[in-house]
């Protein structure tokens, strides 16, 4: 293995030395660097996986090319070459190495994932995020105010216009728990720069725990095909300083958005047939 390992390590090192920062982060979305307390770990997992898999690829491609050249049919050769079978060392190698690789990838992925899935005992900020065809509602649980989004508007070219997007505000550097729910069908909560997606499943609450560590505006999308305007199920996430966050919460309160949006807006209520009043109220 020595004559294979040395060139691989050397060429990987040379390759990385000539890489732009963007390439060194495996072309992950711009702005994801240090976006939450988890994004650097996810980036590390992604980049390491690429390096390991590229090394496997280079060795495999190298052996294929070498074998096709070294054992090509020479002039004057006829018939089949010598047929070989049952090479125990090679077969053991072909079995053990992939198993180790797969177990390794699984373990490191599970480790990163469990950091996000692990709920904080007492998160400083809790927001209930409700997906709906094709927008988002946000319940700011700590402050008992809410925001109800409508689907983004499009311009003449059919592009979503930024200033009509629903906006989710989060204060920076606070341990945050998002409670992910849906009013209708399965959606998926995805803030692109946070490098993590999480399904929103009817009748279930899923959780995402993290600390936003960078202020800015981030791109949010639904990542689960949920119907005709799935591609328009967008939102913005603004991570801001605490005083700006407080001002936003105050503006919601001033607008009369006190309390929480509840399940009464769910279109597929179990009792909708026997509950004409609330169904009628929704239609009115
Ligand atoms: Cu959706």
PDB file of C-alpha atoms and ligand atoms in Angstrom:
ATOM      1  CA  UNK A   1       0.000   0.000   0.000  1.00  0.00           C
ATOM      2  CA  UNK A   2       2.964   2.276   0.578  1.00  0.00           C
ATOM      3  CA  UNK A   3       3.457   3.161  -3.075  1.00  0.00           C
ATOM      4  CA  UNK A   4      -0.261   3.985  -3.372  1.00  0.00           C
ATOM      5  CA  UNK A   5      -0.708   5.886  -0.106  1.00  0.00           C
ATOM      6  CA  UNK A   6       2.240   8.234  -0.525  1.00  0.00           C
ATOM      7  CA  UNK A   7       1.200   9.720  -3.916  1.00  0.00           C
ATOM      8  CA  UNK A   8      -2.421  10.023  -2.748  1.00  0.00           C
ATOM      9  CA  UNK A   9      -1.478  11.941   0.387  1.00  0.00           C
ATOM     10  CA  UNK A  10       0.961  14.078  -1.573  1.00  0.00           C
ATOM     11  CA  UNK A  11      -1.462  14.956  -4.360  1.00  0.00           C
ATOM     12  CA  UNK A  12      -4.276  15.656  -1.862  1.00  0.00           C
ATOM     13  CA  UNK A  13      -1.991  18.030   0.029  1.00  0.00           C
ATOM     14  CA  UNK A  14      -0.922  19.772  -3.184  1.00  0.00           C
ATOM     15  CA  UNK A  15      -4.506  19.997  -4.366  1.00  0.00           C
ATOM     16  CA  UNK A  16      -5.719  21.499  -1.085  1.00  0.00           C
ATOM     17  CA  UNK A  17      -2.834  23.973  -0.947  1.00  0.00           C
ATOM     18  CA  UNK A  18      -4.015  25.451  -4.244  1.00  0.00           C
ATOM     19  CA  UNK A  19      -7.671  25.596  -3.224  1.00  0.00           C
ATOM     20  CA  UNK A  20      -9.784  28.702  -2.742  1.00  0.00           C
ATOM     21  CA  UNK A  21     -11.584  28.957   0.626  1.00  0.00           C
ATOM     22  CA  UNK A  22     -14.806  28.106  -1.179  1.00  0.00           C
ATOM     23  CA  UNK A  23     -13.312  24.912  -2.583  1.00  0.00           C
ATOM     24  CA  UNK A  24     -11.771  24.000   0.769  1.00  0.00           C
ATOM     25  CA  UNK A  25     -15.271  24.081   2.258  1.00  0.00           C
ATOM     26  CA  UNK A  26     -16.507  21.670  -0.393  1.00  0.00           C
ATOM     27  CA  UNK A  27     -18.628  24.312  -2.197  1.00  0.00           C
ATOM     28  CA  UNK A  28     -21.076  24.523   0.691  1.00  0.00           C
ATOM     29  CA  UNK A  29     -23.405  27.543   0.530  1.00  0.00           C
ATOM     30  CA  UNK A  30     -21.803  30.927   1.028  1.00  0.00           C
ATOM     31  CA  UNK A  31     -22.506  32.307   4.495  1.00  0.00           C
ATOM     32  CA  UNK A  32     -22.702  28.907   6.203  1.00  0.00           C
ATOM     33  CA  UNK A  33     -19.287  29.358   7.837  1.00  0.00           C
ATOM     34  CA  UNK A  34     -19.869  29.823  11.557  1.00  0.00           C
ATOM     35  CA  UNK A  35     -23.606  30.411  11.015  1.00  0.00           C
ATOM     36  CA  UNK A  36     -24.552  28.227  13.973  1.00  0.00           C
ATOM     37  CA  UNK A  37     -22.636  26.318  16.621  1.00  0.00           C
ATOM     38  CA  UNK A  38     -23.112  23.220  14.399  1.00  0.00           C
ATOM     39  CA  UNK A  39     -22.165  24.370  10.894  1.00  0.00           C
ATOM     40  CA  UNK A  40     -18.392  23.997  11.293  1.00  0.00           C
ATOM     41  CA  UNK A  41     -18.822  20.383  12.459  1.00  0.00           C
ATOM     42  CA  UNK A  42     -21.095  19.608   9.497  1.00  0.00           C
ATOM     43  CA  UNK A  43     -18.615  21.264   7.133  1.00  0.00           C
ATOM     44  CA  UNK A  44     -15.797  19.148   8.583  1.00  0.00           C
ATOM     45  CA  UNK A  45     -17.813  15.968   8.075  1.00  0.00           C
ATOM     46  CA  UNK A  46     -18.619  16.955   4.493  1.00  0.00           C
ATOM     47  CA  UNK A  47     -15.048  17.860   3.530  1.00  0.00           C
ATOM     48  CA  UNK A  48     -13.464  14.832   5.241  1.00  0.00           C
ATOM     49  CA  UNK A  49     -15.964  12.539   3.524  1.00  0.00           C
ATOM     50  CA  UNK A  50     -15.039  14.018   0.154  1.00  0.00           C
ATOM     51  CA  UNK A  51     -11.312  13.567   0.763  1.00  0.00           C
ATOM     52  CA  UNK A  52     -11.704   9.956   1.916  1.00  0.00           C
ATOM     53  CA  UNK A  53     -14.029   9.096  -0.972  1.00  0.00           C
ATOM     54  CA  UNK A  54     -11.808  10.827  -3.526  1.00  0.00           C
ATOM     55  CA  UNK A  55      -8.831   8.838  -2.213  1.00  0.00           C
ATOM     56  CA  UNK A  56     -10.835   5.625  -2.632  1.00  0.00           C
ATOM     57  CA  UNK A  57     -11.800   6.812  -6.118  1.00  0.00           C
ATOM     58  CA  UNK A  58      -8.226   7.649  -7.139  1.00  0.00           C
ATOM     59  CA  UNK A  59      -6.939   4.253  -5.948  1.00  0.00           C
ATOM     60  CA  UNK A  60      -9.791   2.428  -7.701  1.00  0.00           C
ATOM     61  CA  UNK A  61      -9.468   4.369 -10.961  1.00  0.00           C
ATOM     62  CA  UNK A  62      -5.684   3.953 -10.830  1.00  0.00           C
ATOM     63  CA  UNK A  63      -5.945   0.176 -10.405  1.00  0.00           C
ATOM     64  CA  UNK A  64      -8.509  -0.106 -13.209  1.00  0.00           C
ATOM     65  CA  UNK A  65      -6.373   1.888 -15.625  1.00  0.00           C
ATOM     66  CA  UNK A  66      -3.201   0.060 -14.606  1.00  0.00           C
ATOM     67  CA  UNK A  67      -4.860  -3.370 -15.035  1.00  0.00           C
ATOM     68  CA  UNK A  68      -6.278  -2.539 -18.463  1.00  0.00           C
ATOM     69  CA  UNK A  69      -2.860  -1.417 -19.678  1.00  0.00           C
ATOM     70  CA  UNK A  70      -0.664  -4.040 -17.972  1.00  0.00           C
ATOM     71  CA  UNK A  71      -2.872  -6.989 -18.904  1.00  0.00           C
ATOM     72  CA  UNK A  72      -4.013  -5.870 -22.352  1.00  0.00           C
ATOM     73  CA  UNK A  73      -4.068  -8.425 -25.150  1.00  0.00           C
ATOM     74  CA  UNK A  74      -0.658  -8.508 -26.826  1.00  0.00           C
ATOM     75  CA  UNK A  75       0.056  -9.240 -30.462  1.00  0.00           C
ATOM     76  CA  UNK A  76      -0.345 -12.903 -31.295  1.00  0.00           C
ATOM     77  CA  UNK A  77      -2.226 -13.820 -28.097  1.00  0.00           C
ATOM     78  CA  UNK A  78      -5.214 -16.097 -28.565  1.00  0.00           C
ATOM     79  CA  UNK A  79      -7.873 -17.666 -26.375  1.00  0.00           C
ATOM     80  CA  UNK A  80      -8.798 -16.708 -22.815  1.00  0.00           C
ATOM     81  CA  UNK A  81      -6.159 -15.515 -20.321  1.00  0.00           C
ATOM     82  CA  UNK A  82      -5.482 -17.584 -17.224  1.00  0.00           C
ATOM     83  CA  UNK A  83      -8.698 -17.635 -15.140  1.00  0.00           C
ATOM     84  CA  UNK A  84      -8.153 -16.918 -11.424  1.00  0.00           C
ATOM     85  CA  UNK A  85     -10.509 -17.228  -8.473  1.00  0.00           C
ATOM     86  CA  UNK A  86     -10.587 -17.394  -4.670  1.00  0.00           C
ATOM     87  CA  UNK A  87      -7.925 -14.866  -3.818  1.00  0.00           C
ATOM     88  CA  UNK A  88      -8.699 -14.752  -0.102  1.00  0.00           C
ATOM     89  CA  UNK A  89      -6.511 -11.760   0.888  1.00  0.00           C
ATOM     90  CA  UNK A  90      -7.989  -9.551  -1.854  1.00  0.00           C
ATOM     91  CA  UNK A  91     -11.569 -10.659  -1.179  1.00  0.00           C
ATOM     92  CA  UNK A  92     -11.165 -10.040   2.528  1.00  0.00           C
ATOM     93  CA  UNK A  93      -9.729  -6.611   1.747  1.00  0.00           C
ATOM     94  CA  UNK A  94     -12.656  -5.781  -0.593  1.00  0.00           C
ATOM     95  CA  UNK A  95     -15.117  -6.685   2.147  1.00  0.00           C
ATOM     96  CA  UNK A  96     -13.482  -5.318   5.270  1.00  0.00           C
ATOM     97  CA  UNK A  97     -12.420  -1.900   3.944  1.00  0.00           C
ATOM     98  CA  UNK A  98     -15.871  -0.818   2.623  1.00  0.00           C
ATOM     99  CA  UNK A  99     -17.527  -2.069   5.819  1.00  0.00           C
ATOM    100  CA  UNK A 100     -15.101   0.025   7.898  1.00  0.00           C
ATOM    101  CA  UNK A 101     -15.733   3.053   5.641  1.00  0.00           C
ATOM    102  CA  UNK A 102     -19.521   2.744   5.834  1.00  0.00           C
ATOM    103  CA  UNK A 103     -19.459   2.251   9.622  1.00  0.00           C
ATOM    104  CA  UNK A 104     -17.128   5.243   9.946  1.00  0.00           C
ATOM    105  CA  UNK A 105     -19.337   7.524   7.847  1.00  0.00           C
ATOM    106  CA  UNK A 106     -22.377   6.359   9.783  1.00  0.00           C
ATOM    107  CA  UNK A 107     -20.776   6.990  13.178  1.00  0.00           C
ATOM    108  CA  UNK A 108     -19.496  10.480  12.333  1.00  0.00           C
ATOM    109  CA  UNK A 109     -22.821  11.444  10.724  1.00  0.00           C
ATOM    110  CA  UNK A 110     -24.779  10.181  13.726  1.00  0.00           C
ATOM    111  CA  UNK A 111     -22.450  12.129  16.005  1.00  0.00           C
ATOM    112  CA  UNK A 112     -23.025  15.444  14.148  1.00  0.00           C
ATOM    113  CA  UNK A 113     -26.742  14.799  13.885  1.00  0.00           C
ATOM    114  CA  UNK A 114     -27.171  14.032  17.567  1.00  0.00           C
ATOM    115  CA  UNK A 115     -25.725  17.464  18.424  1.00  0.00           C
ATOM    116  CA  UNK A 116     -28.613  19.105  16.548  1.00  0.00           C
ATOM    117  CA  UNK A 117     -31.244  16.616  17.652  1.00  0.00           C
ATOM    118  CA  UNK A 118     -30.292  16.900  21.331  1.00  0.00           C
ATOM    119  CA  UNK A 119     -32.783  19.318  22.891  1.00  0.00           C
ATOM    120  CA  UNK A 120     -31.562  21.983  25.313  1.00  0.00           C
ATOM    121  CA  UNK A 121     -32.866  21.528  28.820  1.00  0.00           C
ATOM    122  CA  UNK A 122     -33.840  25.201  29.038  1.00  0.00           C
ATOM    123  CA  UNK A 123     -33.481  26.925  25.662  1.00  0.00           C
ATOM    124  CA  UNK A 124     -33.246  30.714  25.891  1.00  0.00           C
ATOM    125  CA  UNK A 125     -35.481  31.177  22.864  1.00  0.00           C
ATOM    126  CA  UNK A 126     -38.281  28.984  21.545  1.00  0.00           C
ATOM    127  CA  UNK A 127     -40.076  29.495  18.233  1.00  0.00           C
ATOM    128  CA  UNK A 128     -42.837  27.312  16.885  1.00  0.00           C
ATOM    129  CA  UNK A 129     -42.547  27.145  13.095  1.00  0.00           C
ATOM    130  CA  UNK A 130     -45.652  25.998  11.246  1.00  0.00           C
ATOM    131  CA  UNK A 131     -45.489  25.056   7.588  1.00  0.00           C
ATOM    132  CA  UNK A 132     -48.554  25.450   5.414  1.00  0.00           C
ATOM    133  CA  UNK A 133     -49.181  25.346   1.674  1.00  0.00           C
ATOM    134  CA  UNK A 134     -47.285  27.580   0.698  1.00  0.00           C
ATOM    135  CA  UNK A 135     -45.970  29.815   3.448  1.00  0.00           C
ATOM    136  CA  UNK A 136     -45.004  29.828   7.112  1.00  0.00           C
ATOM    137  CA  UNK A 137     -46.377  30.895  10.493  1.00  0.00           C
ATOM    138  CA  UNK A 138     -44.084  31.707  13.402  1.00  0.00           C
ATOM    139  CA  UNK A 139     -45.151  31.588  17.052  1.00  0.00           C
ATOM    140  CA  UNK A 140     -42.658  33.432  19.265  1.00  0.00           C
ATOM    141  CA  UNK A 141     -43.336  31.280  22.308  1.00  0.00           C
ATOM    142  CA  UNK A 142     -41.368  33.241  24.951  1.00  0.00           C
ATOM    143  CA  UNK A 143     -42.958  36.563  24.011  1.00  0.00           C
ATOM    144  CA  UNK A 144     -46.447  35.200  23.215  1.00  0.00           C
ATOM    145  CA  UNK A 145     -46.692  36.953  19.853  1.00  0.00           C
ATOM    146  CA  UNK A 146     -47.101  35.495  16.393  1.00  0.00           C
ATOM    147  CA  UNK A 147     -46.507  36.178  12.720  1.00  0.00           C
ATOM    148  CA  UNK A 148     -48.640  34.716   9.932  1.00  0.00           C
ATOM    149  CA  UNK A 149     -46.983  34.593   6.533  1.00  0.00           C
ATOM    150  CA  UNK A 150     -48.524  34.623   3.092  1.00  0.00           C
ATOM    151  CA  UNK A 151     -46.975  33.138  -0.028  1.00  0.00           C
ATOM    152  CA  UNK A 152     -44.262  35.238  -1.633  1.00  0.00           C
ATOM    153  CA  UNK A 153     -45.214  37.424  -4.579  1.00  0.00           C
ATOM    154  CA  UNK A 154     -43.429  37.065  -7.890  1.00  0.00           C
ATOM    155  CA  UNK A 155     -42.224  39.771 -10.246  1.00  0.00           C
ATOM    156  CA  UNK A 156     -42.788  39.908 -14.009  1.00  0.00           C
ATOM    157  CA  UNK A 157     -40.114  37.282 -14.607  1.00  0.00           C
ATOM    158  CA  UNK A 158     -41.702  34.919 -12.100  1.00  0.00           C
ATOM    159  CA  UNK A 159     -38.899  35.450  -9.555  1.00  0.00           C
ATOM    160  CA  UNK A 160     -39.820  35.626  -5.882  1.00  0.00           C
ATOM    161  CA  UNK A 161     -39.570  39.158  -4.539  1.00  0.00           C
ATOM    162  CA  UNK A 162     -37.532  39.324  -1.349  1.00  0.00           C
ATOM    163  CA  UNK A 163     -39.589  41.947   0.451  1.00  0.00           C
ATOM    164  CA  UNK A 164     -42.760  39.844   0.284  1.00  0.00           C
ATOM    165  CA  UNK A 165     -41.211  36.821   1.972  1.00  0.00           C
ATOM    166  CA  UNK A 166     -42.289  35.718   5.433  1.00  0.00           C
ATOM    167  CA  UNK A 167     -39.472  36.555   7.856  1.00  0.00           C
ATOM    168  CA  UNK A 168     -38.364  34.583  10.880  1.00  0.00           C
ATOM    169  CA  UNK A 169     -36.418  36.652  13.420  1.00  0.00           C
ATOM    170  CA  UNK A 170     -33.952  35.108  15.853  1.00  0.00           C
ATOM    171  CA  UNK A 171     -31.704  36.812  18.399  1.00  0.00           C
ATOM    172  CA  UNK A 172     -28.017  35.997  17.933  1.00  0.00           C
ATOM    173  CA  UNK A 173     -26.045  33.871  20.444  1.00  0.00           C
ATOM    174  CA  UNK A 174     -29.101  32.477  22.216  1.00  0.00           C
ATOM    175  CA  UNK A 175     -29.684  28.762  22.648  1.00  0.00           C
ATOM    176  CA  UNK A 176     -32.643  28.244  20.358  1.00  0.00           C
ATOM    177  CA  UNK A 177     -35.250  25.540  19.984  1.00  0.00           C
ATOM    178  CA  UNK A 178     -37.424  25.409  16.891  1.00  0.00           C
ATOM    179  CA  UNK A 179     -40.615  23.368  17.146  1.00  0.00           C
ATOM    180  CA  UNK A 180     -41.484  22.263  13.663  1.00  0.00           C
ATOM    181  CA  UNK A 181     -45.082  21.535  12.771  1.00  0.00           C
ATOM    182  CA  UNK A 182     -47.375  21.565   9.768  1.00  0.00           C
ATOM    183  CA  UNK A 183     -50.975  22.533   9.118  1.00  0.00           C
ATOM    184  CA  UNK A 184     -51.566  20.274   6.161  1.00  0.00           C
ATOM    185  CA  UNK A 185     -49.093  18.029   4.334  1.00  0.00           C
ATOM    186  CA  UNK A 186     -45.450  17.102   4.938  1.00  0.00           C
ATOM    187  CA  UNK A 187     -43.077  20.035   4.526  1.00  0.00           C
ATOM    188  CA  UNK A 188     -39.413  20.341   5.404  1.00  0.00           C
ATOM    189  CA  UNK A 189     -37.755  23.224   7.216  1.00  0.00           C
ATOM    190  CA  UNK A 190     -34.488  24.226   5.569  1.00  0.00           C
ATOM    191  CA  UNK A 191     -32.325  27.255   6.223  1.00  0.00           C
ATOM    192  CA  UNK A 192     -29.780  26.816   3.436  1.00  0.00           C
ATOM    193  CA  UNK A 193     -26.769  28.236   5.318  1.00  0.00           C
ATOM    194  CA  UNK A 194     -27.548  26.128   8.413  1.00  0.00           C
ATOM    195  CA  UNK A 195     -26.758  22.943   6.446  1.00  0.00           C
ATOM    196  CA  UNK A 196     -29.626  20.970   7.956  1.00  0.00           C
ATOM    197  CA  UNK A 197     -33.140  20.013   6.914  1.00  0.00           C
ATOM    198  CA  UNK A 198     -35.900  18.701   9.075  1.00  0.00           C
ATOM    199  CA  UNK A 199     -39.265  17.306   8.059  1.00  0.00           C
ATOM    200  CA  UNK A 200     -42.508  18.795   9.337  1.00  0.00           C
ATOM    201  CA  UNK A 201     -44.983  15.967   9.727  1.00  0.00           C
ATOM    202  CA  UNK A 202     -48.747  16.255  10.360  1.00  0.00           C
ATOM    203  CA  UNK A 203     -49.702  15.477  13.960  1.00  0.00           C
ATOM    204  CA  UNK A 204     -46.090  15.483  15.143  1.00  0.00           C
ATOM    205  CA  UNK A 205     -43.641  18.025  16.541  1.00  0.00           C
ATOM    206  CA  UNK A 206     -40.019  17.829  15.437  1.00  0.00           C
ATOM    207  CA  UNK A 207     -37.267  19.772  17.146  1.00  0.00           C
ATOM    208  CA  UNK A 208     -34.133  21.519  15.998  1.00  0.00           C
ATOM    209  CA  UNK A 209     -31.720  22.936  18.558  1.00  0.00           C
ATOM    210  CA  UNK A 210     -28.857  25.308  17.839  1.00  0.00           C
ATOM    211  CA  UNK A 211     -27.306  28.646  18.664  1.00  0.00           C
ATOM    212  CA  UNK A 212     -27.253  31.192  15.834  1.00  0.00           C
ATOM    213  CA  UNK A 213     -23.727  32.616  16.034  1.00  0.00           C
ATOM    214  CA  UNK A 214     -23.759  35.033  13.117  1.00  0.00           C
ATOM    215  CA  UNK A 215     -26.069  37.946  12.368  1.00  0.00           C
ATOM    216  CA  UNK A 216     -27.407  38.356   8.865  1.00  0.00           C
ATOM    217  CA  UNK A 217     -30.153  37.380   6.487  1.00  0.00           C
ATOM    218  CA  UNK A 218     -30.395  33.718   5.554  1.00  0.00           C
ATOM    219  CA  UNK A 219     -32.389  31.892   2.904  1.00  0.00           C
ATOM    220  CA  UNK A 220     -35.190  29.588   4.022  1.00  0.00           C
ATOM    221  CA  UNK A 221     -37.014  27.060   1.874  1.00  0.00           C
ATOM    222  CA  UNK A 222     -39.393  24.154   2.041  1.00  0.00           C
ATOM    223  CA  UNK A 223     -37.383  21.067   1.127  1.00  0.00           C
ATOM    224  CA  UNK A 224     -40.217  18.582   0.660  1.00  0.00           C
ATOM    225  CA  UNK A 225     -42.341  18.621  -2.487  1.00  0.00           C
ATOM    226  CA  UNK A 226     -45.690  19.726  -1.069  1.00  0.00           C
ATOM    227  CA  UNK A 227     -47.815  20.723  -4.050  1.00  0.00           C
ATOM    228  CA  UNK A 228     -48.240  23.210  -6.858  1.00  0.00           C
ATOM    229  CA  UNK A 229     -46.397  26.173  -5.322  1.00  0.00           C
ATOM    230  CA  UNK A 230     -43.776  24.241  -3.345  1.00  0.00           C
ATOM    231  CA  UNK A 231     -41.024  26.219  -5.069  1.00  0.00           C
ATOM    232  CA  UNK A 232     -42.604  29.437  -3.768  1.00  0.00           C
ATOM    233  CA  UNK A 233     -42.656  28.219  -0.153  1.00  0.00           C
ATOM    234  CA  UNK A 234     -39.788  30.486   0.813  1.00  0.00           C
ATOM    235  CA  UNK A 235     -38.888  32.618   3.794  1.00  0.00           C
ATOM    236  CA  UNK A 236     -36.062  34.728   5.105  1.00  0.00           C
ATOM    237  CA  UNK A 237     -34.409  34.264   8.434  1.00  0.00           C
ATOM    238  CA  UNK A 238     -32.946  37.348  10.042  1.00  0.00           C
ATOM    239  CA  UNK A 239     -30.540  36.764  12.898  1.00  0.00           C
ATOM    240  CA  UNK A 240     -30.231  40.066  14.737  1.00  0.00           C
ATOM    241  CA  UNK A 241     -28.902  41.600  17.945  1.00  0.00           C
ATOM    242  CA  UNK A 242     -31.139  41.342  20.986  1.00  0.00           C
ATOM    243  CA  UNK A 243     -32.358  44.973  20.896  1.00  0.00           C
ATOM    244  CA  UNK A 244     -33.345  44.706  17.242  1.00  0.00           C
ATOM    245  CA  UNK A 245     -35.129  41.456  18.069  1.00  0.00           C
ATOM    246  CA  UNK A 246     -36.982  43.100  20.961  1.00  0.00           C
ATOM    247  CA  UNK A 247     -38.038  45.933  18.661  1.00  0.00           C
ATOM    248  CA  UNK A 248     -39.417  43.436  16.151  1.00  0.00           C
ATOM    249  CA  UNK A 249     -41.343  41.575  18.863  1.00  0.00           C
ATOM    250  CA  UNK A 250     -42.702  44.930  20.036  1.00  0.00           C
ATOM    251  CA  UNK A 251     -43.843  45.757  16.493  1.00  0.00           C
ATOM    252  CA  UNK A 252     -45.776  42.469  16.367  1.00  0.00           C
ATOM    253  CA  UNK A 253     -47.379  43.324  19.701  1.00  0.00           C
ATOM    254  CA  UNK A 254     -48.270  46.808  18.444  1.00  0.00           C
ATOM    255  CA  UNK A 255     -49.855  45.236  15.374  1.00  0.00           C
ATOM    256  CA  UNK A 256     -52.100  43.214  17.683  1.00  0.00           C
ATOM    257  CA  UNK A 257     -50.390  39.878  16.996  1.00  0.00           C
ATOM    258  CA  UNK A 258     -50.545  38.765  20.603  1.00  0.00           C
ATOM    259  CA  UNK A 259     -51.148  35.126  21.517  1.00  0.00           C
ATOM    260  CA  UNK A 260     -50.281  32.128  19.399  1.00  0.00           C
ATOM    261  CA  UNK A 261     -51.597  30.808  16.106  1.00  0.00           C
ATOM    262  CA  UNK A 262     -53.277  27.526  16.919  1.00  0.00           C
ATOM    263  CA  UNK A 263     -54.473  24.494  15.022  1.00  0.00           C
ATOM    264  CA  UNK A 264     -57.795  26.146  14.156  1.00  0.00           C
ATOM    265  CA  UNK A 265     -56.299  27.107  10.806  1.00  0.00           C
ATOM    266  CA  UNK A 266     -55.456  23.526   9.873  1.00  0.00           C
ATOM    267  CA  UNK A 267     -57.496  22.699   6.753  1.00  0.00           C
ATOM    268  CA  UNK A 268     -57.575  18.958   7.426  1.00  0.00           C
ATOM    269  CA  UNK A 269     -59.056  18.841  10.896  1.00  0.00           C
ATOM    270  CA  UNK A 270     -60.386  15.472  11.954  1.00  0.00           C
ATOM    271  CA  UNK A 271     -63.698  16.944  13.049  1.00  0.00           C
ATOM    272  CA  UNK A 272     -64.211  19.324  10.181  1.00  0.00           C
ATOM    273  CA  UNK A 273     -67.561  17.716   9.152  1.00  0.00           C
ATOM    274  CA  UNK A 274     -69.059  17.948  12.628  1.00  0.00           C
ATOM    275  CA  UNK A 275     -67.534  21.333  13.329  1.00  0.00           C
ATOM    276  CA  UNK A 276     -69.387  23.534  10.869  1.00  0.00           C
ATOM    277  CA  UNK A 277     -69.015  26.697  12.870  1.00  0.00           C
ATOM    278  CA  UNK A 278     -65.232  26.767  12.769  1.00  0.00           C
ATOM    279  CA  UNK A 279     -65.207  25.579   9.139  1.00  0.00           C
ATOM    280  CA  UNK A 280     -67.623  28.380   8.291  1.00  0.00           C
ATOM    281  CA  UNK A 281     -65.587  30.884  10.268  1.00  0.00           C
ATOM    282  CA  UNK A 282     -62.539  29.966   8.207  1.00  0.00           C
ATOM    283  CA  UNK A 283     -64.439  30.405   4.960  1.00  0.00           C
ATOM    284  CA  UNK A 284     -65.863  33.786   5.951  1.00  0.00           C
TER     285      UNK A 284
HETATM  286 CU1  LIG B   1     -43.741  22.724   1.676  1.00  0.00          CU
END
